[in-house]
PDB file of C-alpha atoms in Angstrom:
ATOM      1  CA  MET G   1      -0.232   0.061   0.010  1.00  0.00           C
ATOM      2  CA  SER G   2       1.396   3.330  -0.965  1.00  0.00           C
ATOM      3  CA  ALA G   3       1.442   6.572   1.292  1.00  0.00           C
ATOM      4  CA  PRO G   4      -0.902   9.211   0.478  1.00  0.00           C
ATOM      5  CA  PHE G   5       1.825  11.834  -0.504  1.00  0.00           C
ATOM      6  CA  ASP G   6       2.772   9.414  -3.511  1.00  0.00           C
ATOM      7  CA  SER G   7       0.114   9.926  -5.087  1.00  0.00           C
ATOM      8  CA  ALA G   8       0.003  13.695  -5.292  1.00  0.00           C
ATOM      9  CA  PRO G   9       1.037  15.358  -8.568  1.00  0.00           C
ATOM     10  CA  VAL G  10       4.734  16.679  -8.746  1.00  0.00           C
ATOM     11  CA  GLY G  11       5.617  19.587 -11.193  1.00  0.00           C
ATOM     12  CA  PRO G  12       3.974  22.228 -13.201  1.00  0.00           C
ATOM     13  CA  ALA G  13       0.618  20.768 -12.201  1.00  0.00           C
ATOM     14  CA  ASP G  14       1.199  21.059  -8.591  1.00  0.00           C
ATOM     15  CA  PRO G  15      -0.587  24.301  -7.099  1.00  0.00           C
ATOM     16  CA  ILE G  16       1.974  25.141  -4.552  1.00  0.00           C
ATOM     17  CA  GLU G  17       4.672  25.629  -6.890  1.00  0.00           C
ATOM     18  CA  PRO G  18       3.598  27.777  -9.727  1.00  0.00           C
ATOM     19  CA  LEU G  19       5.018  27.377 -13.028  1.00  0.00           C
ATOM     20  CA  ILE G  20       5.938  31.253 -13.583  1.00  0.00           C
ATOM     21  CA  TRP G  21       7.587  33.233 -10.501  1.00  0.00           C
ATOM     22  CA  PRO G  22       6.495  37.071 -10.201  1.00  0.00           C
ATOM     23  CA  MET G  23       9.298  39.171 -11.397  1.00  0.00           C
ATOM     24  CA  ASP G  24       9.003  41.823  -8.640  1.00  0.00           C
ATOM     25  CA  PRO G  25       8.016  40.485  -5.237  1.00  0.00           C
ATOM     26  CA  GLY G  26       7.525  43.806  -3.862  1.00  0.00           C
ATOM     27  CA  VAL G  27       8.788  45.032  -0.566  1.00  0.00           C
ATOM     28  CA  ASP G  28       9.524  42.624   2.005  1.00  0.00           C
ATOM     29  CA  TRP G  29       7.824  44.395   4.974  1.00  0.00           C
ATOM     30  CA  ALA G  30       8.983  41.781   7.534  1.00  0.00           C
ATOM     31  CA  GLN G  31      12.478  41.942   6.624  1.00  0.00           C
ATOM     32  CA  LEU G  32      12.264  45.840   6.460  1.00  0.00           C
ATOM     33  CA  ILE G  33      10.703  46.129  10.208  1.00  0.00           C
ATOM     34  CA  VAL G  34      13.532  43.638  11.516  1.00  0.00           C
ATOM     35  CA  TRP G  35      16.331  45.943   9.919  1.00  0.00           C
ATOM     36  CA  LEU G  36      14.613  49.002  11.378  1.00  0.00           C
ATOM     37  CA  GLY G  37      14.341  47.296  14.599  1.00  0.00           C
ATOM     38  CA  TRP G  38      18.033  46.507  14.742  1.00  0.00           C
ATOM     39  CA  GLY G  39      19.050  49.869  13.624  1.00  0.00           C
ATOM     40  CA  LEU G  40      16.811  51.130  16.332  1.00  0.00           C
ATOM     41  CA  LEU G  41      18.586  48.912  18.868  1.00  0.00           C
ATOM     42  CA  GLY G  42      21.992  50.285  17.413  1.00  0.00           C
ATOM     43  CA  LEU G  43      21.118  53.802  18.022  1.00  0.00           C
ATOM     44  CA  VAL G  44      19.939  53.035  21.504  1.00  0.00           C
ATOM     45  CA  PHE G  45      23.149  51.385  22.398  1.00  0.00           C
ATOM     46  CA  ILE G  46      25.296  54.156  20.566  1.00  0.00           C
ATOM     47  CA  LEU G  47      23.478  56.862  22.747  1.00  0.00           C
ATOM     48  CA  ALA G  48      23.686  55.016  26.064  1.00  0.00           C
ATOM     49  CA  TRP G  49      27.393  54.637  25.508  1.00  0.00           C
ATOM     50  CA  TRP G  50      27.987  58.137  24.611  1.00  0.00           C
ATOM     51  CA  LEU G  51      25.932  59.572  27.677  1.00  0.00           C
ATOM     52  CA  TRP G  52      27.757  57.094  29.452  1.00  0.00           C
ATOM     53  CA  ARG G  53      31.128  58.460  28.234  1.00  0.00           C
ATOM     54  CA  ARG G  54      29.973  62.083  28.691  1.00  0.00           C
ATOM     55  CA  ARG G  55      28.744  61.804  32.489  1.00  0.00           C
ATOM     56  CA  PHE G  56      30.487  58.880  34.343  1.00  0.00           C
ATOM     57  CA  ALA G  57      33.502  57.920  32.448  1.00  0.00           C
ATOM     58  CA  PRO G  58      35.631  61.087  33.228  1.00  0.00           C
ATOM     59  CA  LEU G  59      34.710  60.716  36.836  1.00  0.00           C
ATOM     60  CA  ALA G  60      35.664  56.880  36.731  1.00  0.00           C
ATOM     61  CA  ARG G  61      39.104  57.550  34.999  1.00  0.00           C
ATOM     62  CA  TRP G  62      39.952  60.380  37.551  1.00  0.00           C
ATOM     63  CA  GLN G  63      39.317  58.118  40.472  1.00  0.00           C
ATOM     64  CA  ARG G  64      41.397  55.247  38.860  1.00  0.00           C
ATOM     65  CA  GLN G  65      44.451  58.150  38.329  1.00  0.00           C
ATOM     66  CA  ALA G  66      43.799  59.130  42.020  1.00  0.00           C
ATOM     67  CA  ALA G  67      43.932  55.581  43.342  1.00  0.00           C
ATOM     68  CA  ARG G  68      46.913  55.047  41.335  1.00  0.00           C
ATOM     69  CA  LEU G  69      48.511  57.810  42.288  1.00  0.00           C
ATOM     70  CA  GLN G  70      48.172  56.834  45.984  1.00  0.00           C
ATOM     71  CA  ALA G  71      49.268  53.649  45.447  1.00  0.00           C
ATOM     72  CA  GLN G  72      52.341  54.923  43.787  1.00  0.00           C
ATOM     73  CA  TRP G  73      53.098  57.259  46.563  1.00  0.00           C
ATOM     74  CA  GLN G  74      53.069  54.653  49.132  1.00  0.00           C
ATOM     75  CA  ALA G  75      55.425  52.133  47.132  1.00  0.00           C
ATOM     76  CA  THR G  76      57.767  54.877  46.336  1.00  0.00           C
ATOM     77  CA  ALA G  77      61.097  55.013  48.150  1.00  0.00           C
ATOM     78  CA  LEU G  78      62.799  58.219  46.910  1.00  0.00           C
ATOM     79  CA  PRO G  79      64.818  60.682  49.355  1.00  0.00           C
ATOM     80  CA  GLY G  80      62.253  62.797  51.276  1.00  0.00           C
ATOM     81  CA  GLU G  81      62.732  66.283  49.752  1.00  0.00           C
ATOM     82  CA  ARG G  82      62.689  64.936  46.041  1.00  0.00           C
ATOM     83  CA  LEU G  83      59.707  62.898  46.967  1.00  0.00           C
ATOM     84  CA  ALA G  84      57.613  65.706  48.370  1.00  0.00           C
ATOM     85  CA  ASP G  85      58.389  67.834  45.385  1.00  0.00           C
ATOM     86  CA  ASN G  86      57.461  64.852  42.923  1.00  0.00           C
ATOM     87  CA  GLN G  87      54.327  64.653  44.983  1.00  0.00           C
ATOM     88  CA  ARG G  88      53.365  67.989  44.840  1.00  0.00           C
ATOM     89  CA  TRP G  89      53.343  68.333  41.113  1.00  0.00           C
ATOM     90  CA  GLN G  90      51.665  64.862  40.793  1.00  0.00           C
ATOM     91  CA  LEU G  91      48.950  66.271  43.054  1.00  0.00           C
ATOM     92  CA  TYR G  92      48.547  69.650  41.469  1.00  0.00           C
ATOM     93  CA  ALA G  93      48.255  67.648  37.773  1.00  0.00           C
ATOM     94  CA  LEU G  94      45.737  65.827  39.611  1.00  0.00           C
ATOM     95  CA  PHE G  95      43.891  68.634  40.794  1.00  0.00           C
ATOM     96  CA  GLN G  96      43.962  70.231  37.322  1.00  0.00           C
ATOM     97  CA  SER G  97      42.372  66.706  35.657  1.00  0.00           C
ATOM     98  CA  ALA G  98      39.560  66.849  38.291  1.00  0.00           C
ATOM     99  CA  PRO G  99      36.263  66.695  36.680  1.00  0.00           C
ATOM    100  CA  TYR G 100      33.224  68.551  37.848  1.00  0.00           C
ATOM    101  CA  LEU G 101      35.475  70.549  40.473  1.00  0.00           C
ATOM    102  CA  ASP G 102      35.175  74.363  41.074  1.00  0.00           C
ATOM    103  CA  ALA G 103      38.119  75.897  40.805  1.00  0.00           C
ATOM    104  CA  THR G 104      37.411  78.793  42.786  1.00  0.00           C
ATOM    105  CA  SER G 105      36.820  76.646  45.629  1.00  0.00           C
ATOM    106  CA  GLU G 106      38.632  76.541  49.092  1.00  0.00           C
ATOM    107  CA  SER G 107      40.604  73.308  48.369  1.00  0.00           C
ATOM    108  CA  HIS G 108      41.691  74.981  45.172  1.00  0.00           C
ATOM    109  CA  GLN G 109      43.261  77.881  47.133  1.00  0.00           C
ATOM    110  CA  ARG G 110      44.610  75.359  49.839  1.00  0.00           C
ATOM    111  CA  LEU G 111      46.173  73.156  47.302  1.00  0.00           C
ATOM    112  CA  GLN G 112      47.466  75.966  45.021  1.00  0.00           C
ATOM    113  CA  SER G 113      49.512  77.394  48.614  1.00  0.00           C
ATOM    114  CA  LEU G 114      50.498  73.896  49.009  1.00  0.00           C
ATOM    115  CA  CYS G 115      51.826  73.132  45.926  1.00  0.00           C
ATOM    116  CA  PHE G 116      53.676  76.375  45.413  1.00  0.00           C
ATOM    117  CA  SER G 117      55.119  77.146  48.771  1.00  0.00           C
ATOM    118  CA  ARG G 118      58.828  77.204  49.083  1.00  0.00           C
ATOM    119  CA  GLU G 119      58.737  75.440  52.476  1.00  0.00           C
ATOM    120  CA  PRO G 120      59.071  71.775  52.695  1.00  0.00           C
ATOM    121  CA  VAL G 121      55.852  69.902  53.226  1.00  0.00           C
ATOM    122  CA  SER G 122      55.497  66.470  54.716  1.00  0.00           C
ATOM    123  CA  ARG G 123      54.302  63.318  53.226  1.00  0.00           C
ATOM    124  CA  GLU G 124      51.431  62.706  55.555  1.00  0.00           C
ATOM    125  CA  THR G 125      50.189  66.640  54.579  1.00  0.00           C
ATOM    126  CA  LEU G 126      50.480  65.427  50.655  1.00  0.00           C
ATOM    127  CA  GLU G 127      48.461  62.423  51.561  1.00  0.00           C
ATOM    128  CA  GLN G 128      45.687  64.173  53.587  1.00  0.00           C
ATOM    129  CA  ALA G 129      45.317  66.752  50.626  1.00  0.00           C
ATOM    130  CA  LEU G 130      44.964  63.875  48.175  1.00  0.00           C
ATOM    131  CA  GLU G 131      41.970  62.491  50.112  1.00  0.00           C
ATOM    132  CA  ALA G 132      40.582  65.844  50.790  1.00  0.00           C
ATOM    133  CA  LEU G 133      40.922  66.301  46.981  1.00  0.00           C
ATOM    134  CA  GLN G 134      39.230  62.962  46.330  1.00  0.00           C
ATOM    135  CA  GLN G 135      36.396  63.942  48.425  1.00  0.00           C
ATOM    136  CA  ALA G 136      35.736  67.292  47.129  1.00  0.00           C
ATOM    137  CA  VAL G 137      35.414  65.805  43.824  1.00  0.00           C
ATOM    138  CA  MET G 138      33.035  63.090  44.724  1.00  0.00           C
ATOM    139  CA  HIS G 139      30.817  65.642  46.408  1.00  0.00           C
ATOM    140  CA  GLN G 140      30.884  68.017  43.476  1.00  0.00           C
ATOM    141  CA  ALA G 141      30.163  65.041  41.465  1.00  0.00           C
ATOM    142  CA  ARG G 142      27.053  63.974  43.477  1.00  0.00           C
ATOM    143  CA  SER G 143      25.839  67.351  43.346  1.00  0.00           C
ATOM    144  CA  HIS G 144      26.569  67.709  39.698  1.00  0.00           C
ATOM    145  CA  ARG G 145      24.348  64.562  39.179  1.00  0.00           C
ATOM    146  CA  SER G 146      21.391  65.581  41.342  1.00  0.00           C
ATOM    147  CA  ASN G 147      21.117  68.948  39.305  1.00  0.00           C
ATOM    148  CA  GLY G 148      19.906  66.691  36.285  1.00  0.00           C
ATOM    149  CA  TRP G 149      20.395  67.372  32.657  1.00  0.00           C
ATOM    150  CA  THR G 150      22.434  70.834  33.514  1.00  0.00           C
ATOM    151  CA  ARG G 151      23.093  71.429  29.912  1.00  0.00           C
ATOM    152  CA  TRP G 152      19.599  72.371  28.906  1.00  0.00           C
ATOM    153  CA  ARG G 153      17.788  73.022  32.068  1.00  0.00           C
ATOM    154  CA  PRO G 154      18.822  76.678  32.864  1.00  0.00           C
ATOM    155  CA  ARG G 155      17.863  77.746  29.108  1.00  0.00           C
ATOM    156  CA  VAL G 156      14.438  76.296  29.863  1.00  0.00           C
ATOM    157  CA  VAL G 157      13.854  78.218  32.919  1.00  0.00           C
ATOM    158  CA  LYS G 158      14.893  81.191  31.289  1.00  0.00           C
ATOM    159  CA  ARG G 159      12.480  80.995  28.518  1.00  0.00           C
ATOM    160  CA  ARG G 160       9.786  80.606  31.077  1.00  0.00           C
ATOM    161  CA  THR G 161      10.542  83.683  33.183  1.00  0.00           C
ATOM    162  CA  ARG G 162      10.700  85.993  30.241  1.00  0.00           C
TER     163      ARG G 162
END
């Protein structure tokens, strides 16, 4: 006994396979929607990466530099005066590259006097200044983050008050 599919006609008489295929199948809407979806997802990832680099990456990079500098200070065995002078300039360079830090703050003036004084400065004083600088940067970063999107917000407030 033969199976029922053996008796089905095969070839041009088969209604499932037409003899002449259409030349222009038209737009494959399913494929177009899939490509648009992937494109939008890619744009979302690029936007998220850009926002992260703009908002969080400078602070994370600066924190790594500060931690590296602190570890380097603890591991060095240079003579006292030369070490203190080297540490002064490293601390000043770290301060200059600090994100979100107000240059008119009290810590800025204290650090300026510490880095540019002619008197010898102890290693402990410089380490305390580094810790104070880290705390000041973190405080400024937290207040900057709590302000929301600070780029366009003041302009909107100005427009409303006119």
